[in-house]
mmCIF file of C-alpha atoms in Angstrom:
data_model
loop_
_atom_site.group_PDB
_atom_site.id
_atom_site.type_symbol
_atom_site.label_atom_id
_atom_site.label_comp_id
_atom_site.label_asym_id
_atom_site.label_seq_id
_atom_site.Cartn_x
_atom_site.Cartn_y
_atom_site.Cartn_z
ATOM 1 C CA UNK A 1 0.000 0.000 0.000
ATOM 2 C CA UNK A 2 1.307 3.505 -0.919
ATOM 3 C CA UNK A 3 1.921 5.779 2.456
ATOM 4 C CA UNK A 4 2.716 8.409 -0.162
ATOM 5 C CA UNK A 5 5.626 9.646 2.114
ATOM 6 C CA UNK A 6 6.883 11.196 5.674
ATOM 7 C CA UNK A 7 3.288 12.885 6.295
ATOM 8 C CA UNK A 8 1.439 9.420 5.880
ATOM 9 C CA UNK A 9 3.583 8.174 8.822
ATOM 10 C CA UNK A 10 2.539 7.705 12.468
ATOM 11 C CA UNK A 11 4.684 9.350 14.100
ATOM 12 C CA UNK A 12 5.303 7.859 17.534
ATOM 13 C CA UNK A 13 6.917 11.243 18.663
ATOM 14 C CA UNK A 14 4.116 13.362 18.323
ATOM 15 C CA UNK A 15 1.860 13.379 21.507
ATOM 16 C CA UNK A 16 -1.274 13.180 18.962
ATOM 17 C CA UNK A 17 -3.162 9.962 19.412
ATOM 18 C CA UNK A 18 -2.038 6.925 16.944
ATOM 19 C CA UNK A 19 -6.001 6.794 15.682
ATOM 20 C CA UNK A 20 -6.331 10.274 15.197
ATOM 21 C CA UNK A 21 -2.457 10.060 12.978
ATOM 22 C CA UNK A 22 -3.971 6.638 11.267
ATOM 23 C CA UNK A 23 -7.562 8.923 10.572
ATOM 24 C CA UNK A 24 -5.611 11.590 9.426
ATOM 25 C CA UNK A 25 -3.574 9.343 6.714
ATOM 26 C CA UNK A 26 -6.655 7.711 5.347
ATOM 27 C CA UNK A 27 -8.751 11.144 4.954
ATOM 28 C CA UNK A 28 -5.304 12.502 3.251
ATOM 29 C CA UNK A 29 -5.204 9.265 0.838
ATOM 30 C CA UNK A 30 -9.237 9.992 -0.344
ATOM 31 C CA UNK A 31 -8.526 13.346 -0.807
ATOM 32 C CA UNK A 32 -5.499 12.647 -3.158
ATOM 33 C CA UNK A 33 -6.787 9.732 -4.912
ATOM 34 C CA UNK A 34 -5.202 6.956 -3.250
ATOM 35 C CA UNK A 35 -8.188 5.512 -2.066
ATOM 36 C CA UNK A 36 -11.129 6.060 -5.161
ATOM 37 C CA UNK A 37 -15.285 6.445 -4.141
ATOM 38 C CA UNK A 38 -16.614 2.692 -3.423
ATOM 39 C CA UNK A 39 -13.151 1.380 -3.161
ATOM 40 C CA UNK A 40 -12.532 -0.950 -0.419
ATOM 41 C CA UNK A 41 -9.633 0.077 2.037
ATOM 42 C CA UNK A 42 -7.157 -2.652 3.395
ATOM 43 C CA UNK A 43 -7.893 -4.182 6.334
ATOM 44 C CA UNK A 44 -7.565 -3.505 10.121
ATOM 45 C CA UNK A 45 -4.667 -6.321 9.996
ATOM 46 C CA UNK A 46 -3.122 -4.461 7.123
ATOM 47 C CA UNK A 47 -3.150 -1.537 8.458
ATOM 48 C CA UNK A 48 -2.164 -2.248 11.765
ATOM 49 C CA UNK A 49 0.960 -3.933 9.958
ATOM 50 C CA UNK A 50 1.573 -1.313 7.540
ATOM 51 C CA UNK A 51 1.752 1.389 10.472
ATOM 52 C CA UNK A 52 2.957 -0.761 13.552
ATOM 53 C CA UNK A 53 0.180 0.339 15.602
ATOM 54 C CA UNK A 54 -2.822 -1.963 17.672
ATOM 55 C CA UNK A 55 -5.839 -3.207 15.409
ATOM 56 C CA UNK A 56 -7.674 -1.627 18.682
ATOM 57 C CA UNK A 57 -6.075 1.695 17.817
ATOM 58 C CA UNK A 58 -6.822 0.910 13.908
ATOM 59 C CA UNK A 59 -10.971 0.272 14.574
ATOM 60 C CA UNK A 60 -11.079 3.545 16.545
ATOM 61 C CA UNK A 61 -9.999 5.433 13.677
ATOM 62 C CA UNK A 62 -11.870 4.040 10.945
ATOM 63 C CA UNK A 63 -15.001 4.143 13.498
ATOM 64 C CA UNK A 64 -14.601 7.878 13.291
ATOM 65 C CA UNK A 65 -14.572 8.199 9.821
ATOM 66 C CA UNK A 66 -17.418 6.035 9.398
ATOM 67 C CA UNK A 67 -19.064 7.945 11.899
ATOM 68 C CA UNK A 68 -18.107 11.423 9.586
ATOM 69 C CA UNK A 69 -19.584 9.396 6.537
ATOM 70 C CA UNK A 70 -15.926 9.144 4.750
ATOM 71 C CA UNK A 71 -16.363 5.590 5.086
ATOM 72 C CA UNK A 72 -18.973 2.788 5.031
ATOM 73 C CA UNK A 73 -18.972 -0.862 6.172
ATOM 74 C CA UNK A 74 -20.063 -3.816 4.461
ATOM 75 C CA UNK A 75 -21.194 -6.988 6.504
ATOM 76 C CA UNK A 76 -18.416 -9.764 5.450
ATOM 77 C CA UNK A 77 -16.762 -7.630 2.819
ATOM 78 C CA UNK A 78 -14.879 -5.179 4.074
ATOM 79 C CA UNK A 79 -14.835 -1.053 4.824
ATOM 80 C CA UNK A 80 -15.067 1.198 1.445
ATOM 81 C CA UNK A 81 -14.914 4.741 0.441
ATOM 82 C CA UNK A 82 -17.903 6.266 0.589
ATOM 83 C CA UNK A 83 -19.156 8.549 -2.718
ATOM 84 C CA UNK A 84 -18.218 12.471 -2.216
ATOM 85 C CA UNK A 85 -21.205 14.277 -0.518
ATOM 86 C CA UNK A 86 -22.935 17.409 -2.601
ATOM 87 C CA UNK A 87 -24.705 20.362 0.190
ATOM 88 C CA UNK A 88 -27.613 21.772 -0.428
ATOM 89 C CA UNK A 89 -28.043 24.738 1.474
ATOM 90 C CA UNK A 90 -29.516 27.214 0.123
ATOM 91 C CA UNK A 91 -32.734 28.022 -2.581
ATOM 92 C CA UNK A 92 -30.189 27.401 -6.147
ATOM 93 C CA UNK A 93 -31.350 24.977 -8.206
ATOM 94 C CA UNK A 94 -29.939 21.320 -7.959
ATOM 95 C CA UNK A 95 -28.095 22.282 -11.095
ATOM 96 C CA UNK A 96 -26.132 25.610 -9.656
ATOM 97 C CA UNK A 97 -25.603 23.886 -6.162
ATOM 98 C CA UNK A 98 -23.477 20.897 -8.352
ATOM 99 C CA UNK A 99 -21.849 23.561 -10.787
ATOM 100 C CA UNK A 100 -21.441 25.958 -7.685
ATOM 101 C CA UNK A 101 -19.327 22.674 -6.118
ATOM 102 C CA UNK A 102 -17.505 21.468 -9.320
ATOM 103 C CA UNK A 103 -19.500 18.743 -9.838
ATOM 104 C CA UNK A 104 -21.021 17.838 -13.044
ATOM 105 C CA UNK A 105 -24.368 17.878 -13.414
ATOM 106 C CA UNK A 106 -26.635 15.798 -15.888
ATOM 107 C CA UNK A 107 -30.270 14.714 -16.007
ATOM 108 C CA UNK A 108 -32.698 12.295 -17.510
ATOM 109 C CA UNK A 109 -36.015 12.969 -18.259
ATOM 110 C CA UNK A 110 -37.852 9.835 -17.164
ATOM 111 C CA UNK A 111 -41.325 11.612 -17.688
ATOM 112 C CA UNK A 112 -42.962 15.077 -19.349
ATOM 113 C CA UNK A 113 -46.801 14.559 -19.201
ATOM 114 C CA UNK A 114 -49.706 16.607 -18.940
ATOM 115 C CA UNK A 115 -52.102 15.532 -15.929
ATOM 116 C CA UNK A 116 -54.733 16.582 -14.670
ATOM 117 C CA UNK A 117 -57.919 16.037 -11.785
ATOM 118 C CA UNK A 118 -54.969 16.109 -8.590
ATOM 119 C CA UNK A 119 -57.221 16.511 -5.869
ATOM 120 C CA UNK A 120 -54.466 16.791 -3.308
ATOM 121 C CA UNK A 121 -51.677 18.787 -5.273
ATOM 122 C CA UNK A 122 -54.576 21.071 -6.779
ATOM 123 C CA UNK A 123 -55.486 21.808 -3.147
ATOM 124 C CA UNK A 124 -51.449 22.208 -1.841
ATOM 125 C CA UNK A 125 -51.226 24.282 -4.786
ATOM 126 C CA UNK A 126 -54.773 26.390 -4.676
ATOM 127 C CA UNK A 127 -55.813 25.199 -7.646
ATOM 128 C CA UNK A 128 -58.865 24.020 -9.125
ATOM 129 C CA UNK A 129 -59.357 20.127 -9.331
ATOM 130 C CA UNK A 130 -59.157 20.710 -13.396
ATOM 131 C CA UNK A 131 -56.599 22.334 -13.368
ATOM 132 C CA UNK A 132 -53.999 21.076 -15.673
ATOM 133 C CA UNK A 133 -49.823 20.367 -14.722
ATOM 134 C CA UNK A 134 -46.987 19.743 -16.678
ATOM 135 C CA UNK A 135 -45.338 16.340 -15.130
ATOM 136 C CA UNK A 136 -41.920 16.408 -14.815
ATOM 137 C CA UNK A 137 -40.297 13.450 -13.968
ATOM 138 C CA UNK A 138 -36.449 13.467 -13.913
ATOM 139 C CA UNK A 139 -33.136 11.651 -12.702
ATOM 140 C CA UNK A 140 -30.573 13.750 -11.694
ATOM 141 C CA UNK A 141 -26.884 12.863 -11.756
ATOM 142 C CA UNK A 142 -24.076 13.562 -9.592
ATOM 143 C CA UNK A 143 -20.540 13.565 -11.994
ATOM 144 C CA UNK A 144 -23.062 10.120 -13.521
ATOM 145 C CA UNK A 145 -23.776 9.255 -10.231
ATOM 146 C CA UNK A 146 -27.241 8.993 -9.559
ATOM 147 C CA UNK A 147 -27.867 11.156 -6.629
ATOM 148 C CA UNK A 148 -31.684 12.379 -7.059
ATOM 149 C CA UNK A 149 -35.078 11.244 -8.089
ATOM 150 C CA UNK A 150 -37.375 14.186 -8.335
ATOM 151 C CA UNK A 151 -40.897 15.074 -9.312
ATOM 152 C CA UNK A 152 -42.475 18.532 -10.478
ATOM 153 C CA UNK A 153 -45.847 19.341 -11.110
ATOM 154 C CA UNK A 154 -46.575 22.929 -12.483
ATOM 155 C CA UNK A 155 -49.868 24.213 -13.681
ATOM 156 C CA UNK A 156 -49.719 24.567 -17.215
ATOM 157 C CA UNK A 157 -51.069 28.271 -16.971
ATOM 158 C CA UNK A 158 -47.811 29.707 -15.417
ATOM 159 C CA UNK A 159 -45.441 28.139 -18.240
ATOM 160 C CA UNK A 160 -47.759 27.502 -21.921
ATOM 161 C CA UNK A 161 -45.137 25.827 -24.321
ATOM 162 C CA UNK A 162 -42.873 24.720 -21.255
ATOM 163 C CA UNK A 163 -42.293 21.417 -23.416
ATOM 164 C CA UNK A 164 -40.701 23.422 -26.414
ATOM 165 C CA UNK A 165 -37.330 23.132 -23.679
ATOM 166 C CA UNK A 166 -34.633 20.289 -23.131
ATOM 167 C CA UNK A 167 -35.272 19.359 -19.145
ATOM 168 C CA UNK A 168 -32.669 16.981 -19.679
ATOM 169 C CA UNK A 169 -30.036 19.638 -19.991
ATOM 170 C CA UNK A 170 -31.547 22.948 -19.386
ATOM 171 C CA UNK A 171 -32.289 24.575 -15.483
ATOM 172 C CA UNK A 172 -35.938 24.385 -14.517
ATOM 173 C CA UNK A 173 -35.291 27.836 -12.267
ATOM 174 C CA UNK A 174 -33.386 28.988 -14.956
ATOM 175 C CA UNK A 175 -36.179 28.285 -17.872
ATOM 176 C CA UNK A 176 -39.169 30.015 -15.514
ATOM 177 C CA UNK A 177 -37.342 33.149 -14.650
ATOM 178 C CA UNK A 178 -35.998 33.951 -18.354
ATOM 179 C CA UNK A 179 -39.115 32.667 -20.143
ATOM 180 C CA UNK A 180 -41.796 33.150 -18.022
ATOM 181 C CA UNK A 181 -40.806 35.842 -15.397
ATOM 182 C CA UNK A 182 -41.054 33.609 -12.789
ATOM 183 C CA UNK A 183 -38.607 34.501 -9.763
ATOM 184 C CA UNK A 184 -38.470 32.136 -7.033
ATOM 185 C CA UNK A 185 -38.768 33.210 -3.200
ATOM 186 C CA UNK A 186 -39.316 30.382 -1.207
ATOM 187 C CA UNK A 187 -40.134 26.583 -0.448
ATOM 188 C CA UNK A 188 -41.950 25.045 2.356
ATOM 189 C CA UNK A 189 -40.024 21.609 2.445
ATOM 190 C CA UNK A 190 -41.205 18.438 4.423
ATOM 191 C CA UNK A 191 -38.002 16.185 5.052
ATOM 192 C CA UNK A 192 -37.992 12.264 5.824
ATOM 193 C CA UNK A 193 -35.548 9.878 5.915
ATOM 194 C CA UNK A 194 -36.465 6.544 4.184
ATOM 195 C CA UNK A 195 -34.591 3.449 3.241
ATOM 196 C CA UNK A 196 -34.948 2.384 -0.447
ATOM 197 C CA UNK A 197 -36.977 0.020 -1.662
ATOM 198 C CA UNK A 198 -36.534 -2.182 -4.317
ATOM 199 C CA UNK A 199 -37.763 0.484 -6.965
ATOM 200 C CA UNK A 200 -34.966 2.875 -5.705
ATOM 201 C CA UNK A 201 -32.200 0.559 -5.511
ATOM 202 C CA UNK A 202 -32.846 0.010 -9.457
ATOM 203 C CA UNK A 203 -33.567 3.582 -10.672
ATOM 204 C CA UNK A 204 -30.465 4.390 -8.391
ATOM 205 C CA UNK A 205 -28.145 1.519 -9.334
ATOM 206 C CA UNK A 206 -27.300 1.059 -5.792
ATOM 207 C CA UNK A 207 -27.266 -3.288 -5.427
ATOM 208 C CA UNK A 208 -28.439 -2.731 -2.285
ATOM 209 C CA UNK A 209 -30.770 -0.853 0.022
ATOM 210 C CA UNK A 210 -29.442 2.813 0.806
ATOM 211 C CA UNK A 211 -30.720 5.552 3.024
ATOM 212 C CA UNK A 212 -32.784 8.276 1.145
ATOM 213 C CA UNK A 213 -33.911 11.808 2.159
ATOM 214 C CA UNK A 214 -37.908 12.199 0.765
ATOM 215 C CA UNK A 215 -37.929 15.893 0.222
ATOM 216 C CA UNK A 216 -41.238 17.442 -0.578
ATOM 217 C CA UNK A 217 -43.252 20.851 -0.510
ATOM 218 C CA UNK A 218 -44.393 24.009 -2.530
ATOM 219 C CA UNK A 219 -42.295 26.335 -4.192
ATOM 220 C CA UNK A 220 -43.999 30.375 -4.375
ATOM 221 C CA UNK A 221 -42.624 33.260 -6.562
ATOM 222 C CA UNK A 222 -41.724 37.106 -5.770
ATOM 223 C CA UNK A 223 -45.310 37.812 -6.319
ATOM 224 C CA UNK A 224 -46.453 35.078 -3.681
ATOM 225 C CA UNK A 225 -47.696 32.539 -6.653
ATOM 226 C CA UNK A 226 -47.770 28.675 -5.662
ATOM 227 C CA UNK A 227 -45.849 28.250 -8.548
ATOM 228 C CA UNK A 228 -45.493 24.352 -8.588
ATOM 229 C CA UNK A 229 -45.128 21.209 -5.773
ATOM 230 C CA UNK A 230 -42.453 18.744 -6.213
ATOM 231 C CA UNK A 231 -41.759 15.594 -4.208
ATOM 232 C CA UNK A 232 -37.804 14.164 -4.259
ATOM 233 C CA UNK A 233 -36.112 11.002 -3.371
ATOM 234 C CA UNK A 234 -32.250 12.354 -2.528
ATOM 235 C CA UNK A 235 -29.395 9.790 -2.365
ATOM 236 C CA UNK A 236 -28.234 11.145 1.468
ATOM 237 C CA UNK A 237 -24.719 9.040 1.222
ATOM 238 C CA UNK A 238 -24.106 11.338 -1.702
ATOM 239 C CA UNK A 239 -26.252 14.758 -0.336
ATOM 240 C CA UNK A 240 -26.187 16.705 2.357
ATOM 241 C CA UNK A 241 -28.907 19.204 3.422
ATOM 242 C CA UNK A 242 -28.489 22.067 5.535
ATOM 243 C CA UNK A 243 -30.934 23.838 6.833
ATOM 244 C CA UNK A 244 -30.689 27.147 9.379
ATOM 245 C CA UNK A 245 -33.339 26.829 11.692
ATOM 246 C CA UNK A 246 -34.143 30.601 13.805
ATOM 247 C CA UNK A 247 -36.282 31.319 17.560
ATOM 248 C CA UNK A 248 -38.267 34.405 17.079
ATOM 249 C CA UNK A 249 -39.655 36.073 19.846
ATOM 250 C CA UNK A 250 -43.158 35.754 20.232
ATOM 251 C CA UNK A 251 -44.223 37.792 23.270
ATOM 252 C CA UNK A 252 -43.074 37.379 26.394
#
């Protein structure tokens, strides 16, 4: 195994615990490459070898990076890499969050329909029940890792001719603010952690079962417009949401 030279050495000198040293290493080997995304990491035995230090000492600092999400186990296989994380933190699109993080972004449109008679999103969304959406269905990739599953539905009034544009590489924010004068405000966002089912695992090519983030709500304009409700299945070993939560004072 590559140690990659002097600074991926314990060194027995330093009054800095071994596992903290040994953590240090391994984050300093993913961040140059050494070890890739999904890659499986040698073992405690190995390690313990390869750096002269106790396999007790060698669990306690892969437990803390599995704790931080830099690593995952896998029952009688071994510990792996896991997949760089992408934050959402703010109201960009999922497009300018990747771009804004040097990730590159791409996106398959799985479904552009026009629906209509949605009882409960016509109701979310103040609409009549005949009101007519557009139905956008749409896989999102992660530099072609597939990272989100999400859902729009946008009355058809706010956006006539919304199917003239390519979803699968144009911005959704980006096509209603130049096109339609549609400048987004806010989102009331419902949040649930789920663990995939067998559905997921396919459409997200995981081979196995992996924790999701179910993101759903409305989106309103400037102007205070419902504008659309979308519901989104978010890979969270690949995504990260942060959200800033304030106490206002109400009364005394």
């Amino acid at each position: 195994m590559r140690n990659g030279g002097d600074s991926l050495k314990i060194d027995k000198s330093n009054p800095l615990p071994y596992y903290i040293q040994l953590k240090t290493i391994i984050e300093k080997q993913i961040e140059e490459g050494i070890f890739q995304p999904n890659q499986m990491i040698p073992s405690e035995r190995q390690l313990s070898e390869t750096y002269g230090i106790s396999r007790m000492t060698t669990r306690q600092a892969i437990n803390e990076l599995v704790k931080e999400g830099k690593l995952y186990r896998e029952k009688g296989r071994g510990t792996f890499v896991s997949s760089p994380r992408f934050l959402q933190e703010n109201m960009m699109s999922f497009t300018e969050t990747l771009k804004a993080q040097g990730y590159t972004p791409t996106t398959k449109v799985l479904e552009f329909s026009v629906v209509r008679n949605l009882k409960n999103i016509s109701k979310m969304l103040d609409e009549k029940e005949e009101q007519t959406f557009y139905k956008i269905k749409r896989l999102r990739f992660a530099d072609s890792i597939p990272a989100a599953l999400e859902t729009v539905y946008i009355p058809t009034k706010y956006c006539e001719g919304l199917d003239q544009y390519d979803l699968g590489t144009l911005s959704l924010y980006k096509i209603l603010k130049e096109n339609y004068n549609h400048n987004i405000e806010s989102t009331f966002l419902t949040i649930e952690a789920l663990i995939s089912d067998k559905m997921m695992m396919k459409i997200f090519e995981s081979g196995k079962a992996i924790p999701l983030l179910k993101i759903e709500g409305v989106t309103r304009t400037e102007e205070d417009i419902k504008l659309f409700y979308e519901t989104s299945y978010y890979r969270s070993d690949v995504y990260t949401y942060q959200v800033n939560i304030y106490r206002r004072m109400m009364g005394r």
